[in-house]
CSV table of N, CA and C in Angstrom, one decimal:
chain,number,residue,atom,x,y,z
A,1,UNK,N,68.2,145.1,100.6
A,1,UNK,CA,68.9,146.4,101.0
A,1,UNK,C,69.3,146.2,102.5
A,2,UNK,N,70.7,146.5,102.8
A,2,UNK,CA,71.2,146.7,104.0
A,2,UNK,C,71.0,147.5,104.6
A,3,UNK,N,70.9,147.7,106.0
A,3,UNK,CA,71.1,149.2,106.7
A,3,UNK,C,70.2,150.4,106.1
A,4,UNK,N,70.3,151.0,106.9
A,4,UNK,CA,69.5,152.2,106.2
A,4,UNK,C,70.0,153.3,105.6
A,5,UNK,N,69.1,153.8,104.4
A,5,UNK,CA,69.6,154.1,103.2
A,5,UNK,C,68.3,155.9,103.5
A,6,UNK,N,69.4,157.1,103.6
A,6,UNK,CA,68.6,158.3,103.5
A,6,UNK,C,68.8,158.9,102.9
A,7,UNK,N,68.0,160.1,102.8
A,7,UNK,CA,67.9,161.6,102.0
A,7,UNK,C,67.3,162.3,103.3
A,8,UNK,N,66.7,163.8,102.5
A,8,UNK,CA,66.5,164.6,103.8
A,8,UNK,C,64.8,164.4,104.0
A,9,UNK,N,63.9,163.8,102.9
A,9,UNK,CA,62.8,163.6,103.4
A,9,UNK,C,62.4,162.2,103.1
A,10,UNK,N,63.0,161.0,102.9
A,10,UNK,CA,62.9,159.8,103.5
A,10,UNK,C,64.2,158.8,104.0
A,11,UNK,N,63.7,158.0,104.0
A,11,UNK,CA,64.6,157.0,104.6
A,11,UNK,C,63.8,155.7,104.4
A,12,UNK,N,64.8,154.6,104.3
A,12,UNK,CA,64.5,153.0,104.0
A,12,UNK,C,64.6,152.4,106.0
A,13,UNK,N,63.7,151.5,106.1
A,13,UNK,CA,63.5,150.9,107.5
A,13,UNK,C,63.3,149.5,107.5
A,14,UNK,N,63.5,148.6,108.1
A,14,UNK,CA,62.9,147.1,107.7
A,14,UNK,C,61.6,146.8,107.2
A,15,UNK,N,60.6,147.6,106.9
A,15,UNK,CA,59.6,147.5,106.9
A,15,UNK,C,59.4,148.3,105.6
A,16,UNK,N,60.2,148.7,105.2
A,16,UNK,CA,60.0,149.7,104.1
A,16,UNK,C,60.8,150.8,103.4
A,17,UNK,N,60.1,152.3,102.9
A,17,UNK,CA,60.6,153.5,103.4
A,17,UNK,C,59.6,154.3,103.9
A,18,UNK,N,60.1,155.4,104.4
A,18,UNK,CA,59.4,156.3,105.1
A,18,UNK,C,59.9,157.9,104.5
A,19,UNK,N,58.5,158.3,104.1
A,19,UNK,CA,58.5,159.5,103.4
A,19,UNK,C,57.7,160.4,104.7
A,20,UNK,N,58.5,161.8,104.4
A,20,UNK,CA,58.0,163.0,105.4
A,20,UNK,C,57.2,164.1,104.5
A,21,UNK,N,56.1,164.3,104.8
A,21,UNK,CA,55.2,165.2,104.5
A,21,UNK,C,55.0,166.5,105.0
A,22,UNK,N,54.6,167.8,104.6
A,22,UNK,CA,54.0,169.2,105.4
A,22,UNK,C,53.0,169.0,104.0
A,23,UNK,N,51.9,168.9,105.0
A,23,UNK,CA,50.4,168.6,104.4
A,23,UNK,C,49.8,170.1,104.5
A,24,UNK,N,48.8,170.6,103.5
A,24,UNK,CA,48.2,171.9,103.4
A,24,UNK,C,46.9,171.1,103.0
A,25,UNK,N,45.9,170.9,103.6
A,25,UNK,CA,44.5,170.5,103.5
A,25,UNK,C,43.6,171.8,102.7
A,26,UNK,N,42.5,171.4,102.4
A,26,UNK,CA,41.7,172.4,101.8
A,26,UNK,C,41.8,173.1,100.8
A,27,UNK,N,42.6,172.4,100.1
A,27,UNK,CA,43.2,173.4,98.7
A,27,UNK,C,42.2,172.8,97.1
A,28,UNK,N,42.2,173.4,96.3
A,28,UNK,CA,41.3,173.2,95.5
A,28,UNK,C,41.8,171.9,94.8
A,29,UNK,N,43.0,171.4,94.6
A,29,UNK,CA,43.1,169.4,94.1
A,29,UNK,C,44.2,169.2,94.9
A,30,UNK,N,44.5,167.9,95.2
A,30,UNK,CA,45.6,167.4,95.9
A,30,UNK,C,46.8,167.3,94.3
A,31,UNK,N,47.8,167.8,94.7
A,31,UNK,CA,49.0,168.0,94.3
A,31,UNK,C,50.0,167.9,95.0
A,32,UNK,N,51.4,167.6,94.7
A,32,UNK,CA,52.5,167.8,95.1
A,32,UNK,C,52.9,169.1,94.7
A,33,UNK,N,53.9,170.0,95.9
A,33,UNK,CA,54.2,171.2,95.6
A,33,UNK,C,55.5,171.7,95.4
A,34,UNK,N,56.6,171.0,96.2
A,34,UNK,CA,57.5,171.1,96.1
A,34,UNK,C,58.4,170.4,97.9
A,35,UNK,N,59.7,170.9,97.6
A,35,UNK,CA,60.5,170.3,98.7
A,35,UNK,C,60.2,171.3,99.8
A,36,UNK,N,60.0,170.9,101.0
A,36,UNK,CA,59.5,172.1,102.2
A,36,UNK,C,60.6,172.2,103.1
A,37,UNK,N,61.3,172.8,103.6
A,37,UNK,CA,62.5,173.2,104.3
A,37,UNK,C,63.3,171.9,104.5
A,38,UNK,N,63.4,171.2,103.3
A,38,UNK,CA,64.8,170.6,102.8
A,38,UNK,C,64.1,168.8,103.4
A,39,UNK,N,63.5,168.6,104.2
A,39,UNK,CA,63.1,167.4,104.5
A,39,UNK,C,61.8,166.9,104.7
A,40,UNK,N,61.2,167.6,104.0
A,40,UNK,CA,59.5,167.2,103.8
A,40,UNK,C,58.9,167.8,102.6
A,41,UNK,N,58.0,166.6,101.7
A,41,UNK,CA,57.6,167.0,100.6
A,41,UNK,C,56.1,167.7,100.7
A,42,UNK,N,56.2,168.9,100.3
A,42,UNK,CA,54.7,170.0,100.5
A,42,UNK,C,53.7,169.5,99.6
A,43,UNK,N,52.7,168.9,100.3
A,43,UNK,CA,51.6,168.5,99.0
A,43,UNK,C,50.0,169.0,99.6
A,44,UNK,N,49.4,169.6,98.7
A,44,UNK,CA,48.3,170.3,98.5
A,44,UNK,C,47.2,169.3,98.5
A,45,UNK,N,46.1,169.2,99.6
A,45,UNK,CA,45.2,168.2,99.8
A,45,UNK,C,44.1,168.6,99.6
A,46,UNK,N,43.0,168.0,98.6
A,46,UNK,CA,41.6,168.8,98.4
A,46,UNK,C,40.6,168.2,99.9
A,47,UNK,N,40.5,167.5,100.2
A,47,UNK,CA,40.2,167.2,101.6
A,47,UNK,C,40.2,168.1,102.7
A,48,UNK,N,39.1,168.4,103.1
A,48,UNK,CA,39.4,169.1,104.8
A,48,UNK,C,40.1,168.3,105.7
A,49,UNK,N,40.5,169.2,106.9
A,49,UNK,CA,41.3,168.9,107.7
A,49,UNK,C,40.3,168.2,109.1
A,50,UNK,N,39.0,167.6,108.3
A,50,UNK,CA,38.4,167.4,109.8
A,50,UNK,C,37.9,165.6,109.5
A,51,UNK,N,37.5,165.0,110.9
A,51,UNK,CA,37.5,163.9,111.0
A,51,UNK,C,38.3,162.4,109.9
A,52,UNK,N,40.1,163.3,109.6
A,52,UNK,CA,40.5,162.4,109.3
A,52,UNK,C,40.6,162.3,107.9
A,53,UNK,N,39.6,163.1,107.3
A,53,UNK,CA,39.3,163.1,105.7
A,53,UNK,C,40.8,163.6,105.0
A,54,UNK,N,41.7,164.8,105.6
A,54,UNK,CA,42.6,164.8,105.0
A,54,UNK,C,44.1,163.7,105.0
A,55,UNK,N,43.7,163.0,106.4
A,55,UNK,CA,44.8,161.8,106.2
A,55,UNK,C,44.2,160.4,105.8
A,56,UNK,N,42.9,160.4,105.4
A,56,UNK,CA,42.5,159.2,104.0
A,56,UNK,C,42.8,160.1,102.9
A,57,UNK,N,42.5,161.1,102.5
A,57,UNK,CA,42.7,161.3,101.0
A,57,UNK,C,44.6,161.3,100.6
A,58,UNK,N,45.3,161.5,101.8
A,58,UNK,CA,46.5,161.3,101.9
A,58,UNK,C,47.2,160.4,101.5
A,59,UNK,N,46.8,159.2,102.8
A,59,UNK,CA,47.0,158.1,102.2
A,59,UNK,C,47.0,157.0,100.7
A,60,UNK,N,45.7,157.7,100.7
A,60,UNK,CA,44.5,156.9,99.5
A,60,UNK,C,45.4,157.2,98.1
A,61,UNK,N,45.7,158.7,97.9
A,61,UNK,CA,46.5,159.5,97.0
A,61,UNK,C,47.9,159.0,96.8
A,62,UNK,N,48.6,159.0,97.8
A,62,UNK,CA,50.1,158.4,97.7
A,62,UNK,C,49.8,157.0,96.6
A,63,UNK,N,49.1,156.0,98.1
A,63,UNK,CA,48.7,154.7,97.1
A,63,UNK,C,48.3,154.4,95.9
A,64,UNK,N,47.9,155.7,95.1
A,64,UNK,CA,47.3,155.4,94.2
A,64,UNK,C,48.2,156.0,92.8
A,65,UNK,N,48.6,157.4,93.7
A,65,UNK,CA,50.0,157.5,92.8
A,65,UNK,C,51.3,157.0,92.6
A,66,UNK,N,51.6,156.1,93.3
A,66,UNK,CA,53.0,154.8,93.6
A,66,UNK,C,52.1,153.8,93.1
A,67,UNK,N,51.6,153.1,92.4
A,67,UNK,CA,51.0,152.0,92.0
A,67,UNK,C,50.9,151.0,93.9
A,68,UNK,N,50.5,151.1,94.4
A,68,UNK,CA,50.8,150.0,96.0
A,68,UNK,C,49.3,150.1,96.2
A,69,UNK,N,48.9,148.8,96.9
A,69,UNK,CA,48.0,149.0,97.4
A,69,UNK,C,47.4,149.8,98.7
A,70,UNK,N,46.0,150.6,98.9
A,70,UNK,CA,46.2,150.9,100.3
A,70,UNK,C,46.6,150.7,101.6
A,71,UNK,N,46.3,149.7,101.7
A,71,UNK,CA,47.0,148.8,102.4
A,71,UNK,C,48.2,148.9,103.4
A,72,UNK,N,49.0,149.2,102.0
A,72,UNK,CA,50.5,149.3,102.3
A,72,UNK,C,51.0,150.9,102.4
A,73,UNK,N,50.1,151.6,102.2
A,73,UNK,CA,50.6,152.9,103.2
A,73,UNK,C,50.0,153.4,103.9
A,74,UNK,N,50.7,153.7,105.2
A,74,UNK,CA,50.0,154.4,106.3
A,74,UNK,C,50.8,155.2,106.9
A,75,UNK,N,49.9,156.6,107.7
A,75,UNK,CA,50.8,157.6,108.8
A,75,UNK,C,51.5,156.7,110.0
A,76,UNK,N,52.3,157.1,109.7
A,76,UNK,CA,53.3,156.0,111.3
A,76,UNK,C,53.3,157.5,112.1
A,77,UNK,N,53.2,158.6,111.8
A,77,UNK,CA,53.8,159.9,112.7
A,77,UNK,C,53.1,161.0,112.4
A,78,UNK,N,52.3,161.7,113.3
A,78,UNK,CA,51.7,163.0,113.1
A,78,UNK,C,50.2,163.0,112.4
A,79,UNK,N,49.1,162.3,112.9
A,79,UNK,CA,48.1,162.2,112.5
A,79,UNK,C,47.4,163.3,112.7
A,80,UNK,N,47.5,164.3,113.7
A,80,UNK,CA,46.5,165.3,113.9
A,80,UNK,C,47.4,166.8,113.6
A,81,UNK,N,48.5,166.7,112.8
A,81,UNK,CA,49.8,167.7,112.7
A,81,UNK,C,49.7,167.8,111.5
A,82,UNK,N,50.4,168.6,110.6
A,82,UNK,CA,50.5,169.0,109.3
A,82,UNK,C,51.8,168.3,108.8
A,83,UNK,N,52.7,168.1,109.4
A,83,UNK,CA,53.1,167.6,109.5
A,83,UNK,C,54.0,166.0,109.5
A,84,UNK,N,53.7,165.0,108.2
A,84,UNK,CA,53.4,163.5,108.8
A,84,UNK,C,54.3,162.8,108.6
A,85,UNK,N,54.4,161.4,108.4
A,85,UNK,CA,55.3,160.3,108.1
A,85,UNK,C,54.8,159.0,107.9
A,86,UNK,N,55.0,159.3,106.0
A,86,UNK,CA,54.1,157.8,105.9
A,86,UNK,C,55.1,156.9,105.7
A,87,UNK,N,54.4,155.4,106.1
A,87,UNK,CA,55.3,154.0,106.0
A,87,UNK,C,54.7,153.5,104.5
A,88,UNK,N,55.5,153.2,103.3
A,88,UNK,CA,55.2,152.3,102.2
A,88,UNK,C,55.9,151.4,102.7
A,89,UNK,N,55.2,150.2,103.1
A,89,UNK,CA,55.1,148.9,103.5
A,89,UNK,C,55.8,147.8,102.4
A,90,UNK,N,56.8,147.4,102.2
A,90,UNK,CA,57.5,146.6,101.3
A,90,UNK,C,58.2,147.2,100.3
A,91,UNK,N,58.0,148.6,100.0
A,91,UNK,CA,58.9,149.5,99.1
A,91,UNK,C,60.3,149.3,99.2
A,92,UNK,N,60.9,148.8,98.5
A,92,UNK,CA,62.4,148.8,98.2
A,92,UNK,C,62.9,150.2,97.6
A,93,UNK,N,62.2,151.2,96.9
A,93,UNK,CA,63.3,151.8,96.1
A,93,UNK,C,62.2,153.2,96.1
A,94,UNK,N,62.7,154.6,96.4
A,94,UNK,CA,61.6,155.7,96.1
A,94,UNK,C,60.9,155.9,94.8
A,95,UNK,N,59.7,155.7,94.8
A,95,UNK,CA,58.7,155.8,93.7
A,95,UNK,C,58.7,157.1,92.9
A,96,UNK,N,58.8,157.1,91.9
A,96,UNK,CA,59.3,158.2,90.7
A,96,UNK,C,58.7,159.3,91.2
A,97,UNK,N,57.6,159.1,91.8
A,97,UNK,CA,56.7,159.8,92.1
A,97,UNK,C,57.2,161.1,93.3
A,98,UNK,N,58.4,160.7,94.6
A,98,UNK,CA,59.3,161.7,94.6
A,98,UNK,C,60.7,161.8,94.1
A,99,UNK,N,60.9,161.4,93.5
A,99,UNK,CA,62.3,161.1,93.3
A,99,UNK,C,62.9,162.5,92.3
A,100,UNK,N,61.7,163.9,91.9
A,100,UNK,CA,62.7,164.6,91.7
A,100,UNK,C,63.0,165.2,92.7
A,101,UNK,N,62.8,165.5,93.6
A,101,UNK,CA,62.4,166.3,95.4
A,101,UNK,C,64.3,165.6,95.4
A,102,UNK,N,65.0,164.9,95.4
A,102,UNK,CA,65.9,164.6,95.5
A,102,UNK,C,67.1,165.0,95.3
A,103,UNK,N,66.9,166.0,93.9
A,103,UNK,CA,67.9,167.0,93.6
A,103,UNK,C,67.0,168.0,93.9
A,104,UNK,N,66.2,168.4,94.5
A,104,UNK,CA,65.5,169.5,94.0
A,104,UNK,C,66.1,170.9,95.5
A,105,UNK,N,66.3,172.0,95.2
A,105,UNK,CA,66.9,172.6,96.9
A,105,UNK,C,65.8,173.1,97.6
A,106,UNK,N,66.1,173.4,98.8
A,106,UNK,CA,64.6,174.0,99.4
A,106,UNK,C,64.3,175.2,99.2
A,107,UNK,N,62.8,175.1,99.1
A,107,UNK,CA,62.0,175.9,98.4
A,107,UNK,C,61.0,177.0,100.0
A,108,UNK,N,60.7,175.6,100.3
A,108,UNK,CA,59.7,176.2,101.1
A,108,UNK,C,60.3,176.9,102.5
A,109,UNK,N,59.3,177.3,103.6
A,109,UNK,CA,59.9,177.3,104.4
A,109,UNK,C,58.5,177.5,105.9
A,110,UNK,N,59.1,177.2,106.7
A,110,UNK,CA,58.1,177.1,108.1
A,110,UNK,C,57.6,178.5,108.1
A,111,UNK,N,56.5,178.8,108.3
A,111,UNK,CA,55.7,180.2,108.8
A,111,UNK,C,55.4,180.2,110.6
């Protein structure tokens, strides 16, 4: 893949792509929720928001729902924000896993 290749909540980088998050911690299972003011995907984290537990179960979750190893995803942006941006490390193509969020319109919106 040449050049970089976007939408409103990721984008392709040399290194990968990079998907945008608004994380909600503490919620009774981690789920995806929907598209959050048009460029970040809303997803529901059973994890608290303390010593980091919600951005392992984050990570951990992505990785495990894209078939990738842990490894290969990590927060590049907003570790202590609700706010994030994870890097899938050798991803060529968005994992089905967002790929309806792509027609999908915005739903959510900033409080």
């Amino acid at each position: 893949m040449s050049g970089k290749t976007s939408s409103t909540f990721w984008n392709s980088c040399k290194n990968g792509l990079r998907v945008q998050f608004y994380v909600q911690p503490g919620a009774k299972m981690t789920e995806l929720v929907e598209l959050y003011d048009s460029d970040r995907i809303k997803v529901r984290l059973q994890a608290p928001p303390v010593e980091g537990k919600a951005n392992k179960e984050l990570t951990k979750w992505v990785a495990k729902e894209c078939g990738l190893p842990k490894s290969s995803v990590q927060i590049v942006k907003g570790e202590t924000s609700r706010e994030k941006t994870i890097l899938l490390e050798g991803v060529t193509e968005l994992p089905a896993l967002f790929s309806s969020f792509c027609t999908t319109e915005k739903k959510g919106s900033k409080k």
